[in-house]
Amino acid sequence: MKMSRRAKRMSRHFARNKKQPALNLVSLMDIFTILVFFLMVNQSDVKVLQNNESIKMPESSAEQLPAESLVVFVNNEQILVQGRAVASVNDVSGPEALIPSLQEELVYQASKQRVLSEAELEEGRAVTIVGDKQIPYALLKKIMATCAEANYTNISLAVNRKVSKEV
């Protein structure tokens, strides 16, 4: 039996509605491409040091960002290098000018790093000291002297960035 024009049109209409719609991935890929570029560009703006709740750092208005380096944590109880305890603050409070266990750890950490060129040897290795704002200056001075003795003479002190209030 021959179908009428109306029956043909209705069968085409219902056949068209039974097909699954195709997913358009072009706009989704565009969004992810933009997201990847955004994350790549903004990745290097912030340098975050490891956070230790027992250390309350002083505040500063310095604009220079910290460089990647070996990190020495100092709180009221102990001294840590890269998160590993090397000395107790009570044990190093004597009259000696250096901290032997800290010096051993710094020499060990230097042996794990690459060999420095002549220009880098003159400047010395880089170290960042993250110290509690309540530690005594004498302890900080001992730590800095020990770092300098182990050829870590490029010393930086970590601080929190103080938010400047502009009126």
Coordinates of C-alpha atoms in Angstrom, one line a residue:
M1 CA 0.0 0.0 0.0
K2 CA 1.2 3.4 -0.9
M3 CA 1.7 6.0 1.9
S4 CA 0.2 9.4 1.7
R5 CA 2.2 12.5 1.8
R6 CA 1.0 13.2 5.3
A7 CA 2.0 9.7 6.5
K8 CA 5.5 10.1 5.0
R9 CA 6.0 13.4 6.6
M10 CA 4.9 12.1 10.0
S11 CA 7.2 9.1 9.8
R12 CA 10.1 11.4 8.9
H13 CA 9.3 13.6 11.8
F14 CA 9.1 10.7 14.3
A15 CA 12.3 9.1 12.9
R16 CA 14.1 12.4 13.4
N17 CA 13.0 12.7 17.1
K18 CA 14.1 9.1 17.9
K19 CA 17.8 9.8 17.1
Q20 CA 20.1 10.6 20.1
P21 CA 21.4 14.2 19.9
A22 CA 25.2 14.4 19.3
L23 CA 27.3 16.0 22.0
N24 CA 29.2 19.1 20.7
L25 CA 32.6 18.8 22.3
V26 CA 34.1 21.9 20.6
S27 CA 33.0 24.4 23.1
L28 CA 33.9 22.1 26.0
M29 CA 37.4 21.7 24.6
D30 CA 37.7 25.5 24.2
I31 CA 36.8 26.0 27.9
F32 CA 39.4 23.5 29.0
T33 CA 42.1 25.0 26.8
I34 CA 41.5 28.4 28.3
L35 CA 41.5 26.9 31.8
V36 CA 44.9 25.2 31.1
F37 CA 46.4 28.4 29.9
F38 CA 45.0 30.3 32.9
L39 CA 46.5 27.8 35.4
M40 CA 49.9 27.7 33.6
V41 CA 50.2 31.5 33.7
N42 CA 49.1 31.9 37.3
Q43 CA 51.1 29.0 38.6
S44 CA 54.4 30.7 39.2
D45 CA 53.1 33.9 40.9
V46 CA 53.0 32.5 44.5
K47 CA 55.7 30.8 46.4
V48 CA 54.5 28.9 49.4
L49 CA 56.8 27.6 52.1
Q50 CA 55.7 24.6 54.1
N51 CA 53.5 25.7 57.0
N52 CA 54.2 24.7 60.6
E53 CA 51.6 25.6 63.2
S54 CA 54.2 25.9 65.9
I55 CA 55.9 28.8 64.1
K56 CA 54.5 32.3 64.1
M57 CA 56.5 34.2 61.6
P58 CA 57.2 38.0 61.9
E59 CA 55.6 40.3 59.3
S60 CA 57.3 42.4 56.7
S61 CA 56.4 44.6 53.8
A62 CA 59.2 43.2 51.5
E63 CA 58.2 43.0 47.8
Q64 CA 60.9 40.4 46.7
L65 CA 59.6 36.9 46.4
P66 CA 61.6 34.0 48.0
A67 CA 63.8 31.8 45.9
E68 CA 63.7 28.0 46.1
S69 CA 66.2 26.8 48.7
L70 CA 66.9 24.6 51.6
V71 CA 64.5 25.4 54.5
V72 CA 65.5 25.4 58.2
F73 CA 62.5 25.6 60.6
V74 CA 63.1 27.0 64.1
N75 CA 60.4 27.0 66.8
N76 CA 60.6 27.2 70.6
E77 CA 61.3 23.5 71.0
Q78 CA 63.4 22.2 68.1
I79 CA 65.4 22.9 64.9
L80 CA 64.3 21.2 61.7
V81 CA 65.9 20.9 58.3
Q82 CA 63.5 20.2 55.5
G83 CA 61.0 18.9 58.1
R84 CA 63.5 16.6 59.8
A85 CA 64.4 17.3 63.5
V86 CA 68.2 17.8 63.9
A87 CA 68.5 19.5 67.3
S88 CA 66.6 20.6 70.4
V89 CA 66.6 24.3 71.3
N90 CA 67.4 23.4 74.9
D91 CA 70.5 21.4 73.8
V92 CA 72.0 24.3 71.8
S93 CA 71.5 27.0 74.3
G94 CA 75.1 26.7 75.6
P95 CA 78.1 29.1 75.0
E96 CA 79.4 27.3 71.8
A97 CA 79.2 29.4 68.6
L98 CA 78.0 26.6 66.3
I99 CA 75.4 23.8 66.3
P100 CA 77.2 20.5 65.3
S101 CA 74.1 18.5 64.5
L102 CA 72.8 21.3 62.3
Q103 CA 76.1 21.6 60.6
E104 CA 76.2 17.8 59.8
E105 CA 72.8 17.9 58.3
L106 CA 73.6 20.9 56.2
V107 CA 76.8 19.2 54.9
Y108 CA 74.7 16.1 54.1
Q109 CA 72.0 18.2 52.3
A110 CA 74.8 19.9 50.3
S111 CA 76.2 16.5 49.3
K112 CA 72.8 15.5 47.8
Q113 CA 72.6 18.7 45.7
R114 CA 74.5 19.3 42.4
V115 CA 78.1 20.5 42.3
L116 CA 78.3 24.3 42.3
S117 CA 80.3 26.4 39.7
E118 CA 83.0 28.8 40.7
A119 CA 80.7 31.8 40.7
E120 CA 78.1 29.9 42.7
L121 CA 80.8 28.8 45.2
E122 CA 81.7 32.4 45.9
E123 CA 78.1 33.3 46.5
G124 CA 77.4 30.2 48.6
R125 CA 74.4 27.9 48.8
A126 CA 71.0 29.3 49.5
V127 CA 69.1 28.6 52.7
T128 CA 65.8 30.0 54.1
I129 CA 65.4 30.2 57.8
V130 CA 61.7 30.0 59.0
G131 CA 61.9 31.1 62.6
D132 CA 59.2 31.8 65.2
K133 CA 59.1 35.5 66.1
Q134 CA 59.6 34.6 69.8
I135 CA 63.0 32.8 69.4
P136 CA 66.0 34.6 71.0
Y137 CA 68.4 36.5 68.7
A138 CA 71.3 34.5 70.2
L139 CA 69.8 31.3 68.8
L140 CA 69.2 32.9 65.4
K141 CA 72.8 34.1 65.3
K142 CA 74.1 30.6 66.1
I143 CA 71.9 29.1 63.3
M144 CA 73.1 31.7 60.8
A145 CA 76.8 31.1 61.9
T146 CA 76.4 27.4 61.5
C147 CA 74.8 27.9 58.0
A148 CA 77.7 30.1 57.0
E149 CA 80.2 27.6 58.3
A150 CA 78.6 24.9 56.1
N151 CA 78.9 27.2 53.0
Y152 CA 75.2 28.2 53.1
T153 CA 76.0 31.9 53.0
N154 CA 73.1 33.1 50.9
I155 CA 70.7 33.3 53.9
S156 CA 67.1 34.5 53.7
L157 CA 64.7 34.9 56.6
A158 CA 61.1 34.0 55.9
V159 CA 58.4 36.4 56.9
N160 CA 54.7 36.9 56.3
R161 CA 53.8 39.6 53.9
K162 CA 52.2 42.5 55.7
V163 CA 49.1 43.8 53.9
S164 CA 49.6 47.6 53.3
K165 CA 46.5 49.7 53.9
E166 CA 46.2 52.3 51.2
V167 CA 43.7 55.0 51.9

